[in-house]
């Protein structure tokens, strides 16, 4: 089963911003205990890479715990996230350079898309999964149904 299918089966991916990497392991444990063995740690804080590293190293006996990196904007952030142990990458927008870099190094990527043109670019890059972002501001479910 591929990464996106695993995330789909979980159903909810908590998106978290961690300001102190020391908080990462207790938060991961709480998610696991609550039946959500996954997290998207955003790169909106300086502690993101260390938080991902702490989470992935704390649960090596649980290979199904999926920790990824979110709000990833650059190839350098992709590399930092992967080095820290991230198993997937999420970005707020569709940057073909970043997507191609993820594909080249073999890390699943789910870029943000907000319109049919973004979706077409994603398809042309071979992607099958995208994130509708910002969903509510872009029209929510009504907009999804229309496209």
mmCIF file of C-alpha atoms in Angstrom:
data_model
loop_
_atom_site.group_PDB
_atom_site.id
_atom_site.type_symbol
_atom_site.label_atom_id
_atom_site.label_comp_id
_atom_site.label_asym_id
_atom_site.label_seq_id
_atom_site.Cartn_x
_atom_site.Cartn_y
_atom_site.Cartn_z
ATOM 1 C CA UNK A 1 0.000 0.000 0.000
ATOM 2 C CA UNK A 2 1.428 3.382 -0.930
ATOM 3 C CA UNK A 3 1.748 6.323 1.448
ATOM 4 C CA UNK A 4 -1.236 8.290 0.149
ATOM 5 C CA UNK A 5 -3.447 5.215 0.454
ATOM 6 C CA UNK A 6 -2.264 4.717 4.034
ATOM 7 C CA UNK A 7 -3.106 8.334 4.865
ATOM 8 C CA UNK A 8 -6.481 7.958 3.172
ATOM 9 C CA UNK A 9 -7.291 4.921 5.306
ATOM 10 C CA UNK A 10 -6.452 6.825 8.475
ATOM 11 C CA UNK A 11 -8.924 9.460 7.274
ATOM 12 C CA UNK A 12 -7.645 12.464 9.219
ATOM 13 C CA UNK A 13 -4.156 13.911 9.160
ATOM 14 C CA UNK A 14 -3.577 16.225 12.111
ATOM 15 C CA UNK A 15 -1.647 19.295 11.013
ATOM 16 C CA UNK A 16 0.537 20.564 13.817
ATOM 17 C CA UNK A 17 2.939 23.420 14.378
ATOM 18 C CA UNK A 18 5.468 22.673 17.098
ATOM 19 C CA UNK A 19 7.416 25.523 18.646
ATOM 20 C CA UNK A 20 9.481 23.315 20.978
ATOM 21 C CA UNK A 21 10.799 19.995 19.632
ATOM 22 C CA UNK A 22 10.628 18.580 23.176
ATOM 23 C CA UNK A 23 6.831 18.620 22.853
ATOM 24 C CA UNK A 24 6.880 16.369 19.779
ATOM 25 C CA UNK A 25 7.094 12.931 21.399
ATOM 26 C CA UNK A 26 4.301 13.471 23.955
ATOM 27 C CA UNK A 27 2.114 14.852 21.178
ATOM 28 C CA UNK A 28 2.887 11.865 18.936
ATOM 29 C CA UNK A 29 2.074 9.508 21.810
ATOM 30 C CA UNK A 30 -1.246 11.259 22.373
ATOM 31 C CA UNK A 31 -2.091 10.946 18.668
ATOM 32 C CA UNK A 32 -1.197 7.244 18.669
ATOM 33 C CA UNK A 33 -3.206 6.650 21.846
ATOM 34 C CA UNK A 34 -6.136 8.481 20.240
ATOM 35 C CA UNK A 35 -6.066 6.251 17.170
ATOM 36 C CA UNK A 36 -4.423 8.770 14.836
ATOM 37 C CA UNK A 37 -0.961 7.368 14.123
ATOM 38 C CA UNK A 38 0.029 10.235 11.858
ATOM 39 C CA UNK A 39 0.937 13.896 11.826
ATOM 40 C CA UNK A 40 1.863 16.592 9.355
ATOM 41 C CA UNK A 41 4.438 18.767 11.123
ATOM 42 C CA UNK A 42 4.460 22.187 9.504
ATOM 43 C CA UNK A 43 7.660 23.936 8.543
ATOM 44 C CA UNK A 44 6.193 27.202 9.867
ATOM 45 C CA UNK A 45 8.407 26.956 12.953
ATOM 46 C CA UNK A 46 12.149 26.579 13.432
ATOM 47 C CA UNK A 47 11.552 23.403 15.466
ATOM 48 C CA UNK A 48 9.912 21.448 12.606
ATOM 49 C CA UNK A 49 12.831 19.270 11.507
ATOM 50 C CA UNK A 50 13.841 18.458 15.089
ATOM 51 C CA UNK A 51 10.223 17.678 15.979
ATOM 52 C CA UNK A 52 9.953 15.269 13.039
ATOM 53 C CA UNK A 53 13.229 13.630 14.037
ATOM 54 C CA UNK A 54 12.111 13.258 17.651
ATOM 55 C CA UNK A 55 8.782 11.747 16.618
ATOM 56 C CA UNK A 56 10.196 9.274 14.107
ATOM 57 C CA UNK A 57 13.020 8.168 16.393
ATOM 58 C CA UNK A 58 10.723 7.698 19.395
ATOM 59 C CA UNK A 59 8.570 5.011 17.750
ATOM 60 C CA UNK A 60 10.819 2.795 15.595
ATOM 61 C CA UNK A 61 8.796 -0.268 16.606
ATOM 62 C CA UNK A 62 5.694 1.310 15.051
ATOM 63 C CA UNK A 63 6.382 1.471 11.304
ATOM 64 C CA UNK A 64 2.778 2.504 10.655
ATOM 65 C CA UNK A 65 3.225 5.808 12.490
ATOM 66 C CA UNK A 66 3.291 8.277 9.615
ATOM 67 C CA UNK A 67 5.057 11.556 10.240
ATOM 68 C CA UNK A 68 5.334 13.996 7.373
ATOM 69 C CA UNK A 69 6.315 17.573 6.763
ATOM 70 C CA UNK A 70 3.848 20.285 5.819
ATOM 71 C CA UNK A 71 4.091 23.857 4.575
ATOM 72 C CA UNK A 72 7.161 22.749 2.624
ATOM 73 C CA UNK A 73 8.087 25.451 0.124
ATOM 74 C CA UNK A 74 11.584 24.577 -1.128
ATOM 75 C CA UNK A 75 13.780 21.671 -2.141
ATOM 76 C CA UNK A 76 16.054 22.507 0.801
ATOM 77 C CA UNK A 77 13.120 22.057 3.187
ATOM 78 C CA UNK A 78 12.281 18.745 1.498
ATOM 79 C CA UNK A 79 15.833 17.553 2.114
ATOM 80 C CA UNK A 80 15.763 18.681 5.760
ATOM 81 C CA UNK A 81 12.398 16.968 6.297
ATOM 82 C CA UNK A 82 13.538 13.711 4.705
ATOM 83 C CA UNK A 83 16.816 13.751 6.676
ATOM 84 C CA UNK A 84 14.727 14.144 9.838
ATOM 85 C CA UNK A 85 12.619 11.099 8.938
ATOM 86 C CA UNK A 86 9.548 12.552 7.212
ATOM 87 C CA UNK A 87 7.628 9.949 5.230
ATOM 88 C CA UNK A 88 5.651 12.396 3.090
ATOM 89 C CA UNK A 89 5.673 16.044 2.031
ATOM 90 C CA UNK A 90 2.749 18.478 1.844
ATOM 91 C CA UNK A 91 2.993 21.947 0.368
ATOM 92 C CA UNK A 92 0.471 24.793 0.289
ATOM 93 C CA UNK A 93 0.918 25.314 -3.444
ATOM 94 C CA UNK A 94 1.993 23.495 -6.561
ATOM 95 C CA UNK A 95 5.663 24.198 -7.210
ATOM 96 C CA UNK A 96 6.789 21.913 -10.064
ATOM 97 C CA UNK A 97 10.450 22.192 -9.014
ATOM 98 C CA UNK A 98 9.671 20.971 -5.506
ATOM 99 C CA UNK A 99 7.355 18.230 -6.780
ATOM 100 C CA UNK A 100 9.987 16.961 -9.225
ATOM 101 C CA UNK A 101 12.630 17.003 -6.487
ATOM 102 C CA UNK A 102 10.377 14.884 -4.261
ATOM 103 C CA UNK A 103 9.785 12.472 -7.128
ATOM 104 C CA UNK A 104 13.519 12.234 -7.850
ATOM 105 C CA UNK A 105 14.337 11.298 -4.247
ATOM 106 C CA UNK A 106 11.312 9.021 -3.876
ATOM 107 C CA UNK A 107 9.311 10.858 -1.217
ATOM 108 C CA UNK A 108 5.519 11.061 -1.642
ATOM 109 C CA UNK A 109 4.341 14.624 -2.155
ATOM 110 C CA UNK A 110 0.897 16.178 -1.946
ATOM 111 C CA UNK A 111 0.900 19.769 -3.189
ATOM 112 C CA UNK A 112 -1.838 22.276 -2.603
ATOM 113 C CA UNK A 113 -4.076 23.114 -5.531
ATOM 114 C CA UNK A 114 -6.819 25.703 -5.718
ATOM 115 C CA UNK A 115 -8.127 25.540 -9.280
ATOM 116 C CA UNK A 116 -8.447 23.305 -12.353
ATOM 117 C CA UNK A 117 -5.208 24.646 -13.843
ATOM 118 C CA UNK A 118 -3.274 23.541 -10.745
ATOM 119 C CA UNK A 119 -4.902 20.124 -10.993
ATOM 120 C CA UNK A 120 -3.906 19.825 -14.653
ATOM 121 C CA UNK A 121 -0.297 20.701 -13.823
ATOM 122 C CA UNK A 122 -0.333 18.114 -11.031
ATOM 123 C CA UNK A 123 -1.668 15.484 -13.419
ATOM 124 C CA UNK A 124 1.011 16.385 -15.974
ATOM 125 C CA UNK A 125 3.602 15.764 -13.245
ATOM 126 C CA UNK A 126 2.158 12.294 -12.666
ATOM 127 C CA UNK A 127 0.470 13.090 -9.360
ATOM 128 C CA UNK A 128 -2.746 11.334 -8.394
ATOM 129 C CA UNK A 129 -3.351 13.091 -5.090
ATOM 130 C CA UNK A 130 -3.452 16.799 -4.303
ATOM 131 C CA UNK A 131 -4.570 18.906 -1.379
ATOM 132 C CA UNK A 132 -7.390 21.398 -1.978
ATOM 133 C CA UNK A 133 -5.977 24.470 -0.311
ATOM 134 C CA UNK A 134 -7.142 26.853 0.981
ATOM 135 C CA UNK A 135 -10.374 24.895 0.817
ATOM 136 C CA UNK A 136 -12.858 27.102 2.616
ATOM 137 C CA UNK A 137 -11.516 30.367 1.206
ATOM 138 C CA UNK A 138 -11.605 28.889 -2.304
ATOM 139 C CA UNK A 139 -15.257 27.863 -2.048
ATOM 140 C CA UNK A 140 -15.253 24.607 -0.091
ATOM 141 C CA UNK A 141 -17.379 21.645 -1.057
ATOM 142 C CA UNK A 142 -19.505 23.661 -3.503
ATOM 143 C CA UNK A 143 -16.337 24.588 -5.435
ATOM 144 C CA UNK A 144 -15.060 20.998 -5.419
ATOM 145 C CA UNK A 145 -18.357 19.783 -6.858
ATOM 146 C CA UNK A 146 -18.209 22.407 -9.587
ATOM 147 C CA UNK A 147 -14.758 21.396 -10.770
#
